CSV table of N, CA, C and O in Angstrom, one decimal:
chain,number,residue,atom,x,y,z
A,1,MET,N,0.8,-1.2,0.0
A,1,MET,CA,0.0,0.0,0.0
A,1,MET,C,0.9,1.2,0.0
A,1,MET,O,1.9,1.3,0.7
A,2,VAL,N,0.5,2.3,-0.8
A,2,VAL,CA,1.2,3.5,-0.9
A,2,VAL,C,0.3,4.6,-0.4
A,2,VAL,O,-0.8,4.7,-0.9
A,3,GLU,N,0.8,5.5,0.4
A,3,GLU,CA,0.1,6.6,0.9
A,3,GLU,C,0.8,7.9,0.5
A,3,GLU,O,2.0,7.9,0.5
A,4,LEU,N,0.1,9.0,0.3
A,4,LEU,CA,0.6,10.2,-0.2
A,4,LEU,C,0.1,11.3,0.7
A,4,LEU,O,-1.1,11.5,0.9
A,5,THR,N,1.0,12.1,1.4
A,5,THR,CA,0.5,13.1,2.3
A,5,THR,C,0.0,14.3,1.5
A,5,THR,O,0.4,14.5,0.3
A,6,PRO,N,-0.8,15.2,2.1
A,6,PRO,CA,-1.3,16.3,1.3
A,6,PRO,C,-0.2,17.2,0.8
A,6,PRO,O,-0.2,17.8,-0.3
A,7,GLU,N,0.9,17.4,1.6
A,7,GLU,CA,2.0,18.2,1.2
A,7,GLU,C,2.8,17.6,0.0
A,7,GLU,O,3.2,18.3,-0.9
A,8,ALA,N,2.9,16.3,0.0
A,8,ALA,CA,3.5,15.6,-1.1
A,8,ALA,C,2.7,15.7,-2.4
A,8,ALA,O,3.2,16.0,-3.5
A,9,LYS,N,1.3,15.6,-2.2
A,9,LYS,CA,0.4,15.8,-3.4
A,9,LYS,C,0.6,17.2,-4.0
A,9,LYS,O,0.6,17.3,-5.2
A,10,THR,N,0.6,18.2,-3.1
A,10,THR,CA,0.8,19.6,-3.6
A,10,THR,C,2.1,19.7,-4.3
A,10,THR,O,2.1,20.3,-5.4
A,11,GLN,N,3.2,19.1,-3.8
A,11,GLN,CA,4.5,19.2,-4.5
A,11,GLN,C,4.4,18.5,-5.9
A,11,GLN,O,5.0,19.0,-6.8
A,12,LEU,N,3.8,17.3,-5.9
A,12,LEU,CA,3.7,16.6,-7.2
A,12,LEU,C,2.8,17.4,-8.2
A,12,LEU,O,3.2,17.5,-9.4
A,13,ASP,N,1.7,18.0,-7.7
A,13,ASP,CA,0.9,18.8,-8.6
A,13,ASP,C,1.7,20.0,-9.2
A,13,ASP,O,1.5,20.3,-10.4
A,14,ARG,N,2.5,20.6,-8.4
A,14,ARG,CA,3.3,21.7,-8.9
A,14,ARG,C,4.3,21.2,-9.9
A,14,ARG,O,4.5,21.9,-11.0
A,15,HIS,N,5.0,20.1,-9.6
A,15,HIS,CA,6.0,19.6,-10.5
A,15,HIS,C,5.4,19.2,-11.9
A,15,HIS,O,6.0,19.4,-12.9
A,16,PHE,N,4.2,18.5,-11.9
A,16,PHE,CA,3.7,18.0,-13.1
A,16,PHE,C,2.6,18.9,-13.7
A,16,PHE,O,1.9,18.5,-14.6
A,17,GLU,N,2.5,20.2,-13.2
A,17,GLU,CA,1.5,21.1,-13.7
A,17,GLU,C,1.6,21.3,-15.2
A,17,GLU,O,2.7,21.4,-15.8
A,18,GLY,N,0.4,21.2,-15.9
A,18,GLY,CA,0.4,21.4,-17.3
A,18,GLY,C,0.6,20.1,-18.1
A,18,GLY,O,0.5,20.1,-19.4
A,19,GLN,N,1.0,19.0,-17.5
A,19,GLN,CA,1.3,17.8,-18.3
A,19,GLN,C,0.1,16.9,-18.3
A,19,GLN,O,-0.6,16.7,-17.3
A,20,ASP,N,-0.3,16.5,-19.5
A,20,ASP,CA,-1.5,15.7,-19.7
A,20,ASP,C,-1.2,14.2,-19.3
A,20,ASP,O,-2.1,13.6,-18.7
A,21,ASN,N,-0.1,13.6,-19.8
A,21,ASN,CA,0.2,12.2,-19.5
A,21,ASN,C,1.2,12.1,-18.4
A,21,ASN,O,2.4,12.3,-18.7
A,22,LEU,N,0.8,11.8,-17.2
A,22,LEU,CA,1.7,11.7,-16.1
A,22,LEU,C,2.4,10.3,-16.1
A,22,LEU,O,1.8,9.3,-16.3
A,23,PRO,N,3.7,10.4,-15.9
A,23,PRO,CA,4.5,9.1,-15.9
A,23,PRO,C,4.2,8.4,-14.6
A,23,PRO,O,3.7,8.9,-13.6
A,24,SER,N,4.5,7.1,-14.6
A,24,SER,CA,4.5,6.3,-13.3
A,24,SER,C,5.7,6.7,-12.5
A,24,SER,O,6.7,6.9,-13.0
A,25,ILE,N,5.5,6.7,-11.2
A,25,ILE,CA,6.5,7.0,-10.2
A,25,ILE,C,6.9,5.7,-9.5
A,25,ILE,O,6.0,5.0,-8.9
A,26,ARG,N,8.1,5.3,-9.6
A,26,ARG,CA,8.6,4.1,-9.0
A,26,ARG,C,9.1,4.4,-7.5
A,26,ARG,O,9.8,5.3,-7.3
A,27,VAL,N,8.7,3.5,-6.6
A,27,VAL,CA,9.3,3.5,-5.3
A,27,VAL,C,10.3,2.3,-5.3
A,27,VAL,O,9.9,1.2,-5.6
A,28,TYR,N,11.5,2.6,-4.9
A,28,TYR,CA,12.5,1.5,-5.0
A,28,TYR,C,13.5,1.7,-3.9
A,28,TYR,O,13.6,2.7,-3.2
A,29,MET,N,14.3,0.6,-3.6
A,29,MET,CA,15.3,0.6,-2.6
A,29,MET,C,16.6,1.2,-3.2
A,29,MET,O,17.0,0.8,-4.3
A,30,ALA,N,17.2,2.2,-2.6
A,30,ALA,CA,18.4,2.8,-3.0
A,30,ALA,C,19.4,2.9,-1.9
A,30,ALA,O,19.1,2.9,-0.7
A,31,SER,N,20.7,2.9,-2.3
A,31,SER,CA,21.8,3.1,-1.3
A,31,SER,C,22.1,4.6,-1.2
A,31,SER,O,22.2,5.2,-2.2
A,32,GLY,N,22.3,5.0,0.0
A,32,GLY,CA,22.7,6.4,0.2
A,32,GLY,C,23.8,6.5,1.2
A,32,GLY,O,24.3,5.5,1.7
A,33,CYS,N,24.1,7.8,1.6
A,33,CYS,CA,25.2,8.0,2.5
A,33,CYS,C,24.9,7.4,3.9
A,33,CYS,O,25.9,7.0,4.5
A,34,SER,N,23.7,7.3,4.3
A,34,SER,CA,23.3,6.8,5.6
A,34,SER,C,22.9,5.3,5.5
A,34,SER,O,22.3,4.8,6.4
A,35,GLY,N,23.1,4.7,4.4
A,35,GLY,CA,22.7,3.3,4.2
A,35,GLY,C,21.5,3.2,3.2
A,35,GLY,O,21.1,4.2,2.6
A,36,PRO,N,20.9,2.0,3.2
A,36,PRO,CA,19.8,1.8,2.2
A,36,PRO,C,18.5,2.5,2.7
A,36,PRO,O,18.3,2.7,3.9
A,37,GLY,N,17.7,2.9,1.7
A,37,GLY,CA,16.4,3.6,2.0
A,37,GLY,C,15.6,3.6,0.8
A,37,GLY,O,16.0,3.2,-0.3
A,38,LEU,N,14.3,4.0,0.9
A,38,LEU,CA,13.4,4.0,-0.2
A,38,LEU,C,13.6,5.4,-0.9
A,38,LEU,O,13.8,6.4,-0.3
A,39,ALA,N,13.4,5.3,-2.2
A,39,ALA,CA,13.6,6.5,-3.1
A,39,ALA,C,12.5,6.5,-4.2
A,39,ALA,O,11.8,5.5,-4.3
A,40,LEU,N,12.4,7.6,-4.9
A,40,LEU,CA,11.4,7.7,-6.0
A,40,LEU,C,12.1,8.0,-7.3
A,40,LEU,O,13.2,8.7,-7.3
A,41,GLY,N,11.5,7.5,-8.4
A,41,GLY,CA,12.0,7.8,-9.7
A,41,GLY,C,10.9,7.6,-10.7
A,41,GLY,O,9.9,6.9,-10.4
A,42,LEU,N,11.1,8.1,-11.9
A,42,LEU,CA,10.1,7.9,-13.0
A,42,LEU,C,10.4,6.6,-13.7
A,42,LEU,O,11.6,6.3,-14.0
A,43,ASP,N,9.4,5.7,-13.9
A,43,ASP,CA,9.7,4.4,-14.5
A,43,ASP,C,8.4,3.8,-15.0
A,43,ASP,O,7.3,4.2,-14.6
A,44,GLU,N,8.5,2.8,-15.9
A,44,GLU,CA,7.4,2.1,-16.4
A,44,GLU,C,7.1,0.9,-15.5
A,44,GLU,O,7.9,0.3,-14.8
A,45,LYS,N,5.8,0.5,-15.5
A,45,LYS,CA,5.4,-0.7,-14.7
A,45,LYS,C,6.0,-2.0,-15.4
A,45,LYS,O,6.0,-2.1,-16.6
A,46,GLN,N,6.5,-2.9,-14.5
A,46,GLN,CA,7.1,-4.1,-15.0
A,46,GLN,C,6.1,-5.3,-14.5
A,46,GLN,O,5.3,-5.0,-13.6
A,47,GLU,N,6.3,-6.5,-15.0
A,47,GLU,CA,5.5,-7.6,-14.6
A,47,GLU,C,5.6,-7.9,-13.1
A,47,GLU,O,4.7,-8.5,-12.5
A,48,THR,N,6.8,-7.6,-12.5
A,48,THR,CA,7.0,-7.9,-11.1
A,48,THR,C,6.5,-6.8,-10.2
A,48,THR,O,6.7,-6.9,-9.0
A,49,ASP,N,5.8,-5.8,-10.7
A,49,ASP,CA,5.3,-4.7,-9.9
A,49,ASP,C,3.9,-4.8,-9.6
A,49,ASP,O,3.1,-5.3,-10.3
A,50,ASP,N,3.5,-4.1,-8.5
A,50,ASP,CA,2.2,-3.8,-8.1
A,50,ASP,C,2.0,-2.3,-8.5
A,50,ASP,O,2.9,-1.5,-8.4
A,51,LEU,N,0.8,-1.9,-8.9
A,51,LEU,CA,0.5,-0.6,-9.3
A,51,LEU,C,-0.5,0.0,-8.3
A,51,LEU,O,-1.5,-0.7,-8.0
A,52,PHE,N,-0.2,1.2,-7.8
A,52,PHE,CA,-1.1,1.9,-6.9
A,52,PHE,C,-1.5,3.2,-7.4
A,52,PHE,O,-0.6,4.0,-7.7
A,53,ASP,N,-2.8,3.4,-7.6
A,53,ASP,CA,-3.3,4.7,-8.1
A,53,ASP,C,-3.7,5.5,-6.8
A,53,ASP,O,-4.6,5.1,-6.1
A,54,VAL,N,-2.9,6.6,-6.6
A,54,VAL,CA,-3.1,7.4,-5.4
A,54,VAL,C,-3.3,8.8,-5.7
A,54,VAL,O,-2.4,9.5,-6.3
A,55,GLN,N,-4.5,9.4,-5.5
A,55,GLN,CA,-4.8,10.8,-5.7
A,55,GLN,C,-4.3,11.3,-7.1
A,55,GLN,O,-3.8,12.4,-7.2
A,56,GLY,N,-4.6,10.5,-8.1
A,56,GLY,CA,-4.3,10.9,-9.5
A,56,GLY,C,-2.9,10.6,-10.0
A,56,GLY,O,-2.5,10.9,-11.1
A,57,TYR,N,-2.1,9.9,-9.1
A,57,TYR,CA,-0.7,9.5,-9.5
A,57,TYR,C,-0.6,8.0,-9.5
A,57,TYR,O,-1.2,7.3,-8.6
A,58,SER,N,0.2,7.4,-10.4
A,58,SER,CA,0.4,6.0,-10.4
A,58,SER,C,1.8,5.7,-9.8
A,58,SER,O,2.8,6.2,-10.3
A,59,PHE,N,1.8,4.9,-8.8
A,59,PHE,CA,3.1,4.5,-8.2
A,59,PHE,C,3.3,3.0,-8.5
A,59,PHE,O,2.3,2.2,-8.3
A,60,VAL,N,4.5,2.6,-8.9
A,60,VAL,CA,4.8,1.2,-9.2
A,60,VAL,C,5.9,0.8,-8.1
A,60,VAL,O,6.8,1.6,-7.8
A,61,VAL,N,5.7,-0.4,-7.6
A,61,VAL,CA,6.5,-0.9,-6.5
A,61,VAL,C,6.7,-2.4,-6.8
A,61,VAL,O,5.7,-3.1,-7.0
A,62,ASP,N,7.9,-2.9,-6.8
A,62,ASP,CA,8.1,-4.3,-6.9
A,62,ASP,C,7.3,-5.1,-5.8
A,62,ASP,O,7.3,-4.6,-4.7
A,63,LYS,N,6.7,-6.2,-6.2
A,63,LYS,CA,5.8,-6.9,-5.3
A,63,LYS,C,6.5,-7.3,-4.0
A,63,LYS,O,5.9,-7.3,-3.0
A,64,SER,N,7.8,-7.7,-4.1
A,64,SER,CA,8.5,-8.2,-2.9
A,64,SER,C,8.7,-7.0,-2.0
A,64,SER,O,8.7,-7.2,-0.8
A,65,LEU,N,9.0,-5.8,-2.5
A,65,LEU,CA,9.2,-4.6,-1.7
A,65,LEU,C,7.9,-4.2,-1.0
A,65,LEU,O,7.9,-3.8,0.1
A,66,VAL,N,6.8,-4.4,-1.7
A,66,VAL,CA,5.5,-4.1,-1.1
A,66,VAL,C,5.2,-4.9,0.1
A,66,VAL,O,4.8,-4.4,1.2
A,67,ILE,N,5.5,-6.2,0.0
A,67,ILE,CA,5.4,-7.2,1.1
A,67,ILE,C,6.2,-6.8,2.3
A,67,ILE,O,5.8,-6.7,3.4
A,68,ALA,N,7.5,-6.4,2.0
A,68,ALA,CA,8.4,-6.1,3.1
A,68,ALA,C,8.2,-4.7,3.7
A,68,ALA,O,8.5,-4.5,4.9
A,69,ALA,N,7.8,-3.8,2.9
A,69,ALA,CA,7.8,-2.4,3.4
A,69,ALA,C,6.4,-1.8,3.7
A,69,ALA,O,6.4,-0.7,4.4
A,70,SER,N,5.3,-2.3,3.3
A,70,SER,CA,4.0,-1.7,3.5
A,70,SER,C,3.7,-1.4,4.9
A,70,SER,O,4.0,-2.2,5.8
A,71,PRO,N,3.0,-0.3,5.2
A,71,PRO,CA,2.7,0.7,4.2
A,71,PRO,C,3.8,1.7,3.9
A,71,PRO,O,4.7,1.9,4.8
A,72,ILE,N,3.8,2.2,2.7
A,72,ILE,CA,4.8,3.2,2.3
A,72,ILE,C,4.2,4.5,2.2
A,72,ILE,O,3.1,4.7,1.6
A,73,THR,N,4.8,5.5,2.9
A,73,THR,CA,4.3,6.9,2.9
A,73,THR,C,5.2,7.8,2.3
A,73,THR,O,6.4,7.8,2.6
A,74,ILE,N,4.7,8.6,1.3
A,74,ILE,CA,5.5,9.6,0.6
A,74,ILE,C,5.1,11.0,1.1
A,74,ILE,O,3.9,11.3,1.2
A,75,ASP,N,6.1,11.7,1.6
A,75,ASP,CA,5.8,13.0,2.2
A,75,ASP,C,6.8,14.0,1.5
A,75,ASP,O,7.8,13.7,0.9
A,76,ALA,N,6.4,15.3,1.6
A,76,ALA,CA,7.3,16.4,1.0
A,76,ALA,C,8.4,16.6,2.0
A,76,ALA,O,8.3,16.5,3.2
A,77,ALA,N,9.6,16.9,1.5
A,77,ALA,CA,10.8,17.2,2.3
A,77,ALA,C,11.3,18.5,1.8
A,77,ALA,O,10.9,19.1,0.8
A,78,GLN,N,12.3,19.0,2.5
A,78,GLN,CA,12.9,20.3,2.2
A,78,GLN,C,13.4,20.3,0.7
A,78,GLN,O,13.3,21.3,0.0
A,79,TYR,N,14.0,19.2,0.4
A,79,TYR,CA,14.6,19.1,-1.0
A,79,TYR,C,14.0,17.9,-1.7
A,79,TYR,O,14.7,16.9,-1.9
A,80,GLY,N,12.8,17.9,-2.0
A,80,GLY,CA,12.2,16.8,-2.8
A,80,GLY,C,11.2,16.0,-1.9
A,80,GLY,O,10.2,16.6,-1.4
A,81,PHE,N,11.4,14.7,-1.7
A,81,PHE,CA,10.4,13.9,-1.0
A,81,PHE,C,11.1,13.0,0.0
A,81,PHE,O,12.3,12.7,-0.2
A,82,SER,N,10.4,12.6,1.0
A,82,SER,CA,10.9,11.6,1.9
A,82,SER,C,9.9,10.4,1.8
A,82,SER,O,8.7,10.6,1.6
A,83,VAL,N,10.5,9.2,1.8
A,83,VAL,CA,9.7,8.0,1.7
A,83,VAL,C,10.0,7.1,2.9
A,83,VAL,O,11.1,6.8,3.2
A,84,SER,N,8.9,6.9,3.7
A,84,SER,CA,9.1,6.0,4.9
A,84,SER,C,8.2,4.8,4.8
A,84,SER,O,7.3,4.7,4.0
A,85,SER,N,8.5,3.8,5.6
A,85,SER,CA,7.8,2.5,5.5
A,85,SER,C,8.1,1.7,6.8
A,85,SER,O,8.8,2.2,7.7
A,86,ASN,N,7.6,0.5,6.9
A,86,ASN,CA,7.8,-0.4,8.0
A,86,ASN,C,9.1,-1.2,7.8
A,86,ASN,O,9.4,-2.0,8.6
A,87,LEU,N,9.8,-0.9,6.7
A,87,LEU,CA,11.0,-1.7,6.3
A,87,LEU,C,12.1,-1.3,7.3
A,87,LEU,O,12.4,-0.1,7.5
A,88,GLU,N,12.7,-2.3,7.9
A,88,GLU,CA,13.8,-2.1,8.8
A,88,GLU,C,15.1,-2.3,8.1
A,88,GLU,O,15.3,-3.4,7.5
A,89,THR,N,16.0,-1.3,8.1
A,89,THR,CA,17.3,-1.5,7.4
A,89,THR,C,18.4,-1.6,8.5
A,89,THR,O,18.2,-1.1,9.6
A,90,THR,N,19.5,-2.2,8.1
A,90,THR,CA,20.6,-2.4,9.0
A,90,THR,C,21.3,-1.2,9.3
A,90,THR,O,22.1,-1.1,10.3
A,91,ALA,N,21.1,-0.1,8.5
A,91,ALA,CA,21.8,1.1,8.7
A,91,ALA,C,21.1,2.1,9.6
A,91,ALA,O,21.5,3.3,9.7
A,92,GLY,N,20.0,1.7,10.1
A,92,GLY,CA,19.2,2.7,11.0
A,92,GLY,C,18.2,3.5,10.3
A,92,GLY,O,17.8,4.5,10.8
A,93,GLY,N,17.9,3.2,9.1
A,93,GLY,CA,16.8,3.9,8.4
A,93,GLY,C,17.1,5.3,7.8
A,93,GLY,O,16.2,6.1,7.6
A,94,GLY,N,18.3,5.6,7.6
A,94,GLY,CA,18.6,6.8,6.9
A,94,GLY,C,18.8,8.0,7.7
A,94,GLY,O,19.0,9.1,7.3
A,95,SER,N,18.8,7.9,9.0
A,95,SER,CA,19.0,9.0,9.9
A,95,SER,C,20.4,8.8,10.6
A,95,SER,O,20.8,7.6,10.7
A,96,GLY,N,21.0,9.8,11.0
A,96,GLY,CA,22.3,9.6,11.7
A,96,GLY,C,23.4,10.3,10.9
A,96,GLY,O,23.2,11.0,10.0
A,97,CYS,N,24.6,10.1,11.4
A,97,CYS,CA,25.7,10.8,10.9
A,97,CYS,C,26.7,10.1,10.0
A,97,CYS,O,27.6,10.6,9.5
A,98,GLY,N,26.5,8.8,9.9
A,98,GLY,CA,27.4,8.0,9.1
A,98,GLY,C,27.3,8.4,7.6
A,98,GLY,O,26.4,9.0,7.2
A,99,GLY,N,28.3,8.0,6.9
A,99,GLY,CA,28.2,8.1,5.4
A,99,GLY,C,29.1,9.2,4.8
A,99,GLY,O,30.2,9.5,5.3
A,100,CYS,N,28.6,9.9,3.8
A,100,CYS,CA,29.3,10.7,3.0
A,100,CYS,C,29.9,11.9,3.7
A,100,CYS,O,31.1,12.2,3.5
A,101,SER,N,29.1,12.7,4.4
A,101,SER,CA,29.7,14.0,4.9
A,101,SER,C,30.0,13.9,6.4
A,101,SER,O,30.7,14.8,6.9
A,102,GLY,N,29.5,13.0,7.1
A,102,GLY,CA,29.7,12.9,8.6
A,102,GLY,C,29.1,14.0,9.3
A,102,GLY,O,28.3,14.8,8.8
A,103,CYS,N,29.4,14.1,10.6
A,103,CYS,CA,28.7,15.1,11.4
A,103,CYS,C,29.6,16.3,11.8
A,103,CYS,O,29.2,17.3,12.3
A,104,GLY,N,30.9,16.1,11.5
A,104,GLY,CA,31.7,17.0,11.9
A,104,GLY,C,32.5,17.9,12.3
A,104,GLY,O,33.0,18.7,12.7
């Protein structure tokens, strides 16, 4: 299941304003400075994906990720979007000081 906060919906509406054919938005596992976490990207639906139509947007998520991570919540962040879920990562879920820039 994919949920979209009102703030994220507003941000998506601004980004895609004036476009008639909206692309699918993929939720996927990505590696970052603080370890693995969920991210967003534009992509086509594949056979191994579930499709979620949420407030006028199509989100595609690999079926195995849906099982492991649901519910997935997409929210607006200062620089883009944040994606949270029930998925437990070994790196502490993307918060903290490890990784690329450190705390300093």
